[in-house]
Coordinates of C-alpha atoms and ligand atoms in Angstrom, one line a residue:
X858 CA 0.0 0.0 0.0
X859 CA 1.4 3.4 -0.9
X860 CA 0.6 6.9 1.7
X861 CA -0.1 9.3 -0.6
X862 CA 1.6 12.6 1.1
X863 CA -0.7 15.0 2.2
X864 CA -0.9 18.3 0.6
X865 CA 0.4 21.3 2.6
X866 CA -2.2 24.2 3.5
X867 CA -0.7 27.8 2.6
X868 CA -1.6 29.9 5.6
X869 CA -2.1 33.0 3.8
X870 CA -1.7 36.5 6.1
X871 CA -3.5 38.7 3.9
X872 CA -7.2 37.3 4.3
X873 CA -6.5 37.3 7.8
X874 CA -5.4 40.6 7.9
X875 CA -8.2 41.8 6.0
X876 CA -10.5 40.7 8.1
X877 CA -9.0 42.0 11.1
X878 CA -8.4 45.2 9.4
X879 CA -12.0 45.7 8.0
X880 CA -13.5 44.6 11.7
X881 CA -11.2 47.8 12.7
X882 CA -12.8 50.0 10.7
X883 CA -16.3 50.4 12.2
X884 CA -14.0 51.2 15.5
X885 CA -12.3 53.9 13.7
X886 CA -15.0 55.8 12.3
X887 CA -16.9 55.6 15.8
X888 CA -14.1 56.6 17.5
X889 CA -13.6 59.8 15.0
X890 CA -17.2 60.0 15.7
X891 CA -16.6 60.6 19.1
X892 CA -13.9 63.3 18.1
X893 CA -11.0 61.0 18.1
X894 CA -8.3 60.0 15.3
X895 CA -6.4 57.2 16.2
X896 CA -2.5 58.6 15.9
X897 CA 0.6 56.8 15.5
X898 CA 4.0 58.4 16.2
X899 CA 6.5 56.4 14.4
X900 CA 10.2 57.1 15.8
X901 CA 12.8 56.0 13.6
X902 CA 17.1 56.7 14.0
X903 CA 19.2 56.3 11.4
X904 CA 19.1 54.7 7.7
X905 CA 18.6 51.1 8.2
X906 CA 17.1 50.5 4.8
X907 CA 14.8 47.9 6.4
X908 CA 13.8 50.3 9.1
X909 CA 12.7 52.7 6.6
X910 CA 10.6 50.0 4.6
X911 CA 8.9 48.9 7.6
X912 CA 8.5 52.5 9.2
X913 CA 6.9 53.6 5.6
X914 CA 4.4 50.6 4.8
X915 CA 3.4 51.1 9.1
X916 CA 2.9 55.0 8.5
X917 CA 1.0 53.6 4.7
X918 CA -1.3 51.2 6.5
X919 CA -2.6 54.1 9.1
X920 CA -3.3 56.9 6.6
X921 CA -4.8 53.8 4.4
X922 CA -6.8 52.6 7.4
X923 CA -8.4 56.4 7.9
X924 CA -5.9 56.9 11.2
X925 CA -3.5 59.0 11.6
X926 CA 0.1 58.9 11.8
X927 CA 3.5 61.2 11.4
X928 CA 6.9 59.6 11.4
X929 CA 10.0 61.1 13.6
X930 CA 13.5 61.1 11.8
X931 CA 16.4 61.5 13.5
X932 CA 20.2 61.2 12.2
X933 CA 22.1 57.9 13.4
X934 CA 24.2 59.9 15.7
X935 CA 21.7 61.1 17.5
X936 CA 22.5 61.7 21.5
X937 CA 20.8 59.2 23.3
X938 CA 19.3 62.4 25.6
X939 CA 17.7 63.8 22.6
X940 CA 15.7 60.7 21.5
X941 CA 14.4 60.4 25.0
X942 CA 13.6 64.1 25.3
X943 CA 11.2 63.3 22.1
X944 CA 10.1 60.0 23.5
X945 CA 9.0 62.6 26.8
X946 CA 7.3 64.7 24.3
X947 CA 5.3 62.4 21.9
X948 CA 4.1 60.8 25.9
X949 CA 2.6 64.3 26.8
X950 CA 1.0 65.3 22.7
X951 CA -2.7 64.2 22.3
X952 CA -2.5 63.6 19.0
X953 CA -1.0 60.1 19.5
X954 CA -2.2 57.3 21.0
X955 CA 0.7 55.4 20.3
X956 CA 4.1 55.0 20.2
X957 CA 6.2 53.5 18.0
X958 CA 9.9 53.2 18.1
X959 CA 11.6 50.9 15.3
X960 CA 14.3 48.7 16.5
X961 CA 17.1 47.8 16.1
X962 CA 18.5 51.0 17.1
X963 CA 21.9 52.6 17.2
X964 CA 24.7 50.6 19.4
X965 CA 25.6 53.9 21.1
X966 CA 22.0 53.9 22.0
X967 CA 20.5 51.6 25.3
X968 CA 17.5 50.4 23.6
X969 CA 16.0 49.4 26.8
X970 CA 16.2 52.7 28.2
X971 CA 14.2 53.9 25.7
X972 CA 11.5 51.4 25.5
X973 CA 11.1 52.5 29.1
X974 CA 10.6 55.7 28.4
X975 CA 7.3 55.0 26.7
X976 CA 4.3 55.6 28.4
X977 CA 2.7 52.1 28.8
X978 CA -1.0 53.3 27.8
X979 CA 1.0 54.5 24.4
X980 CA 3.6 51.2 23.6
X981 CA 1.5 49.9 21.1
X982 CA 4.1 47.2 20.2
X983 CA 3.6 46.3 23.7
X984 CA 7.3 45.6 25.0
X985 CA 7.5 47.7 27.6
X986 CA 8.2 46.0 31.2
X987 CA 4.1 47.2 32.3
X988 CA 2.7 45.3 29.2
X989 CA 4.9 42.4 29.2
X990 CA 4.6 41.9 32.7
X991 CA 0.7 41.9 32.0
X992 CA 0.9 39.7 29.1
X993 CA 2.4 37.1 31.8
X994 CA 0.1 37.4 34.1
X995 CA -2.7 36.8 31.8
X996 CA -4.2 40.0 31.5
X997 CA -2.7 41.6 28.5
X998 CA -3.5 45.2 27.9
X999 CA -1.2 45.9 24.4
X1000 CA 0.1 42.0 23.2
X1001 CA 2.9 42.2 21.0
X1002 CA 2.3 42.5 17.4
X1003 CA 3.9 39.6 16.0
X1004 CA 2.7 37.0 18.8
X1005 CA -0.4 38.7 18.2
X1006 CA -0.5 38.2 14.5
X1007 CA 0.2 34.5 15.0
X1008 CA -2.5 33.5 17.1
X1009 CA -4.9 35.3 14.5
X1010 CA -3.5 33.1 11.6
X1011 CA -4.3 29.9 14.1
X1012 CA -7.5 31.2 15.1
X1013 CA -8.4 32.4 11.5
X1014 CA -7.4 28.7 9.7
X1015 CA -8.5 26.6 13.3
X1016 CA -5.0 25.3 13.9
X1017 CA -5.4 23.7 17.1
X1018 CA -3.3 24.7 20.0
X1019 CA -5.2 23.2 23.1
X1020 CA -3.3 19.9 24.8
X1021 CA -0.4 20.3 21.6
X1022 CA 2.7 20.1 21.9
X1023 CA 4.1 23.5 20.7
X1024 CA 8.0 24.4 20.0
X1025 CA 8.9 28.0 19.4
X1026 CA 12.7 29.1 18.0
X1027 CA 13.5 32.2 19.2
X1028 CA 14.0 33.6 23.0
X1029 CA 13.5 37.3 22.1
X1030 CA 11.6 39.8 23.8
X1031 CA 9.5 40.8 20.6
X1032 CA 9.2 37.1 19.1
X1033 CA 9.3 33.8 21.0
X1034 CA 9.3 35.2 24.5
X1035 CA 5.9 36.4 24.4
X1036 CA 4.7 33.8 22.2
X1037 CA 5.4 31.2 24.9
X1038 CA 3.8 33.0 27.2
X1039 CA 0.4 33.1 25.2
X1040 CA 0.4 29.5 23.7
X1041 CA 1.3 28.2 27.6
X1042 CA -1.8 30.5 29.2
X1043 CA -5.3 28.5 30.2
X1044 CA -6.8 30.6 27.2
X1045 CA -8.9 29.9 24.0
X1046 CA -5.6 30.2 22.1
X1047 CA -3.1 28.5 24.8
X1048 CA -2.7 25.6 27.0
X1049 CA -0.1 24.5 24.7
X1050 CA 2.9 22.8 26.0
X1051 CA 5.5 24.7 24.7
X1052 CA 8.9 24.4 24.7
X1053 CA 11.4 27.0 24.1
X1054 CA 14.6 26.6 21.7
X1055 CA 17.2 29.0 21.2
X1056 CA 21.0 29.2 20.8
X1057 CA 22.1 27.1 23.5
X1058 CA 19.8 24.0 22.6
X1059 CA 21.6 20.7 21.8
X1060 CA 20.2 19.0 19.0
X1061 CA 17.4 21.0 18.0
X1062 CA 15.9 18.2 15.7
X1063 CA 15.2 16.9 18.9
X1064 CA 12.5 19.2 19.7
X1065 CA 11.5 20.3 16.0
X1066 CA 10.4 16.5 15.4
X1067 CA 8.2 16.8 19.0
X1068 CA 6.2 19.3 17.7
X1069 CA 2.5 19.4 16.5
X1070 CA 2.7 23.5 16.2
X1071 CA 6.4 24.8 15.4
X1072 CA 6.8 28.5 15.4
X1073 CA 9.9 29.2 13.7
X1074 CA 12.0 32.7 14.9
X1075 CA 15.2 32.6 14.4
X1076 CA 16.5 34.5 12.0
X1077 CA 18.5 31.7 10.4
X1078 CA 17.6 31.2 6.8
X1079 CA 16.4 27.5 6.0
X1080 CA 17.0 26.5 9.6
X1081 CA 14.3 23.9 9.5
X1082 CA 14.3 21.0 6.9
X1083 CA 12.0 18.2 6.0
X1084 CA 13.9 15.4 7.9
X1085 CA 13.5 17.6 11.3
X1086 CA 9.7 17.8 11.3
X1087 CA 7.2 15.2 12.1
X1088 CA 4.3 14.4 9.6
X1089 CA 0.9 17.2 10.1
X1090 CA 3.1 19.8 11.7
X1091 CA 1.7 23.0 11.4
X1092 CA 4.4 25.7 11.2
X1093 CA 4.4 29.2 11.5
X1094 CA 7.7 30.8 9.7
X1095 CA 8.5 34.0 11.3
X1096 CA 11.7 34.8 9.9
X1097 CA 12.3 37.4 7.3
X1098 CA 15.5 36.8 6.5
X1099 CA 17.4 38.9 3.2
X1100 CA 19.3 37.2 1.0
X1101 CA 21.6 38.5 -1.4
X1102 CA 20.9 38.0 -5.3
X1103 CA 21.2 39.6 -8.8
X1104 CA 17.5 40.4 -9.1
X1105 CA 16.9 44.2 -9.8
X1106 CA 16.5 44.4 -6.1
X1107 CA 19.4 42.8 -5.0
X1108 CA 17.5 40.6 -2.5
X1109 CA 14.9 38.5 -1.6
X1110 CA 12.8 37.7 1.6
X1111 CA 13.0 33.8 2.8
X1112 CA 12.2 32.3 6.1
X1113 CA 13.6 30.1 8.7
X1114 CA 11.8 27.5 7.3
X1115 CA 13.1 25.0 4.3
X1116 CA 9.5 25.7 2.4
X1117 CA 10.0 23.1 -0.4
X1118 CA 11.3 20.1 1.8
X1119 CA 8.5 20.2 4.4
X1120 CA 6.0 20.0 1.7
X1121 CA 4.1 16.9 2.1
X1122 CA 4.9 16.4 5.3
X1123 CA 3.6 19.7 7.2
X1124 CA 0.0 19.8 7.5
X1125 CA 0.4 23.7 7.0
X1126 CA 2.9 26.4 6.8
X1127 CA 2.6 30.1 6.6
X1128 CA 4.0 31.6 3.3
X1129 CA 7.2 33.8 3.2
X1130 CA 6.6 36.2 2.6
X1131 CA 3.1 36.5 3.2
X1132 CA 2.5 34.7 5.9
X1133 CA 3.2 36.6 8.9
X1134 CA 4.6 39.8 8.0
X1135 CA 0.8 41.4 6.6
X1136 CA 0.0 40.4 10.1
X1137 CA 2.7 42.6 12.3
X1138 CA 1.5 46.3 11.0
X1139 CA -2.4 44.8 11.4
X1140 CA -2.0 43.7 14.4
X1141 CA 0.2 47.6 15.4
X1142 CA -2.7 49.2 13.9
X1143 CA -5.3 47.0 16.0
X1144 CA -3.5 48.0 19.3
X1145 CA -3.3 52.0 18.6
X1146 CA -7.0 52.0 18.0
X1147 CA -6.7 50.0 21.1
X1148 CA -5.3 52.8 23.0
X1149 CA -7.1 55.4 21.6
X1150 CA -10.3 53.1 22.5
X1151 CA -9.0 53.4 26.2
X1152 CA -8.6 56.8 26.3
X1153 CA -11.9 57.5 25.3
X1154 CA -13.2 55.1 27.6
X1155 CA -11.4 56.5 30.4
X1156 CA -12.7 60.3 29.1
X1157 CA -16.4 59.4 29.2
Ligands
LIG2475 P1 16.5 37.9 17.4 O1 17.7 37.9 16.6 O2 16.2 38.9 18.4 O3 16.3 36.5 18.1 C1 16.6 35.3 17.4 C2 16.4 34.2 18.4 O4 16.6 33.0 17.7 C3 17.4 34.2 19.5 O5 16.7 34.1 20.7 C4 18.3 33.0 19.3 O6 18.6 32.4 20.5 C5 17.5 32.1 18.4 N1 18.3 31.4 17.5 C6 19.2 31.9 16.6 N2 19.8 30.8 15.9 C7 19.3 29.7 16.4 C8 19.5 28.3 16.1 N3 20.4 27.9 15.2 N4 18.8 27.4 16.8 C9 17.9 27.8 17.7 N5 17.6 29.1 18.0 C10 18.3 30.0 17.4 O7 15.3 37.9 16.3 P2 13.8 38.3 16.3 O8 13.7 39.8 16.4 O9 13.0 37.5 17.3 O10 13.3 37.8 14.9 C11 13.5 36.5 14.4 C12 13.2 36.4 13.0 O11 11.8 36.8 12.8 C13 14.0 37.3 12.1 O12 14.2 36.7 10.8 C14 13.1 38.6 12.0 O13 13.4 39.3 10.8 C15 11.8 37.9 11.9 N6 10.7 38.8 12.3 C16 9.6 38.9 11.5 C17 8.5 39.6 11.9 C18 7.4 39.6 11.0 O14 6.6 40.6 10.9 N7 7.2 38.6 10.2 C19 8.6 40.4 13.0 C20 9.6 40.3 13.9 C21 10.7 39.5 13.5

């Protein structure tokens, strides 16, 4: 008898993100309503010509969504006293709701110092201490956008999370950090048991061949093959990695995922790109209305 190999599901971000983005809407207009345009400020240092692509399509998507939003340059060099002088000022103008800050930033520059700096009730990419801390303790007030936007691509397709067996790549603050800390909470989209891989692991086949749900954020191109998954994975492929190439462009995106040799054996995979990346500046855009949603609340 011959097993015909299954055929792997594309887990598209777009529709997802459409969805999401089109639920946001009828927020928007009653919020503007009620007198109030959701604002972004978008803070970026330097010329990191990835920084600038995200910082433009984020600043795109708010005008696009009917929000508003006004971007903050500031030369590479910049003293590290002057960028938190701004981050003081953006805290205390009403016309933003929330904060953004686009990482990485300078070396001279103590990155933490400045994420503190935000107001929490204006980090809308939710990595200050106050939201993380929240997002632990199960009661998340601004859940970080990535994270975010994975659990909407399993709740959107119906991945099942409940009782799996879950294995994230990636320790960082903004990726797999959080992540483990929402697919290991009692919660619609949790009680996961999740394991956490990074660096230091020994054989990490080890664990990629456990899981049921493999989130993938490593920033290593092609880091997961075929041979180190089990059959009906579902895997979520975070990384955006650039590689090099004599295209026009000089690049292109892949992920951390091996995308042709898990075909046929993963049950689904998100796309890259495609996958996850429609979902980060969705899932920014849901948490400023968010904020400007609290503010109201808190006004009336
Ligand atoms: P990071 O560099 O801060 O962290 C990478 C993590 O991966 C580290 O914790 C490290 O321990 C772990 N790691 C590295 N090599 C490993 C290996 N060989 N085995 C196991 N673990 C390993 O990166 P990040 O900011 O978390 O981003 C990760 C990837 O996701 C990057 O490619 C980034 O571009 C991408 N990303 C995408 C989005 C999106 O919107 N799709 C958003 C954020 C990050």
């Amino acid at each position: 008898m011959t097993i015909s190999a299954v055929e792997t599901i594309l887990l598209a971000g777009k529709p997802v993100a459409a969805e999401i983005k089109s639920g946001l809407s009828r927020s928007i207009a009653a919020l503007k309503s009620g007198g109030i345009t959701p604002g972004l400020a978008a803070v970026l240092v330097g010329e990191d010509p990835a920084s600038q692509i995200y910082v433009r399509n984020k600043a795109k998507a708010f005008v696009k969504a009917g929000c508003f939003s006004e971007t903050f340059r500031m030369a590479g060099d910049v003293p590290q006293a002057k960028l938190l002088q701004l981050i003081e000022d953006l805290n205390r103008d009403v016309r933003f709701h929330g904060i953004l800050v686009q990482l990485p930033l300078p070396d001279h520059i103590e990155t933490k110092k400045v994420i503190y700096r935000i107001a929490p009730e204006k980090d809308v990419d939710g990595f200050h201490p106050v939201n993380l801390g929240r997002l632990l303790e199960g009661v998340p007030n601004f859940i970080p956008c990535t994270p975010h936007g994975i659990l909407k691509i399993l709740e959107h397709y119906r991945i099942p999370v409940k009782g799996r067996q879950a294995v994230i790549l990636g320790r960082s603050n903004i990726v797999g950090k959080p992540l483990f800390a929402l697919l290991s909470q009692k919660s619609k989209y949790g009680n996961a048991t999740v394991t956490l891989c990074h660096t230091a692991t020994p054989d990490l086949a080890y664990f990629t061949r456990q899981a049921d749900l493999l989130i993938a954020a490593s920033g290593v191109p092609g880091l997961v093959t075929g041979s180190m998954v089990k059959q009906g994975v579902d895997i979520i492929d975070v990384g955006i990695n650039r590689i090099a190439d004599s295209s026009p462009k000089g690049y292109h995106i892949t992920g951390d995922v091996d995308f042709e040799s898990v075909q046929g054996i993963a049950n689904s995979i998100t796309p890259v790109p495609g996958g996850v990346g429609p979902m980060t500046i969705t899932m920014l855009l849901y948490n400023t209305v968010k904020a400007a949603q609290n503010l109201f609340e808190s006004q009336n």
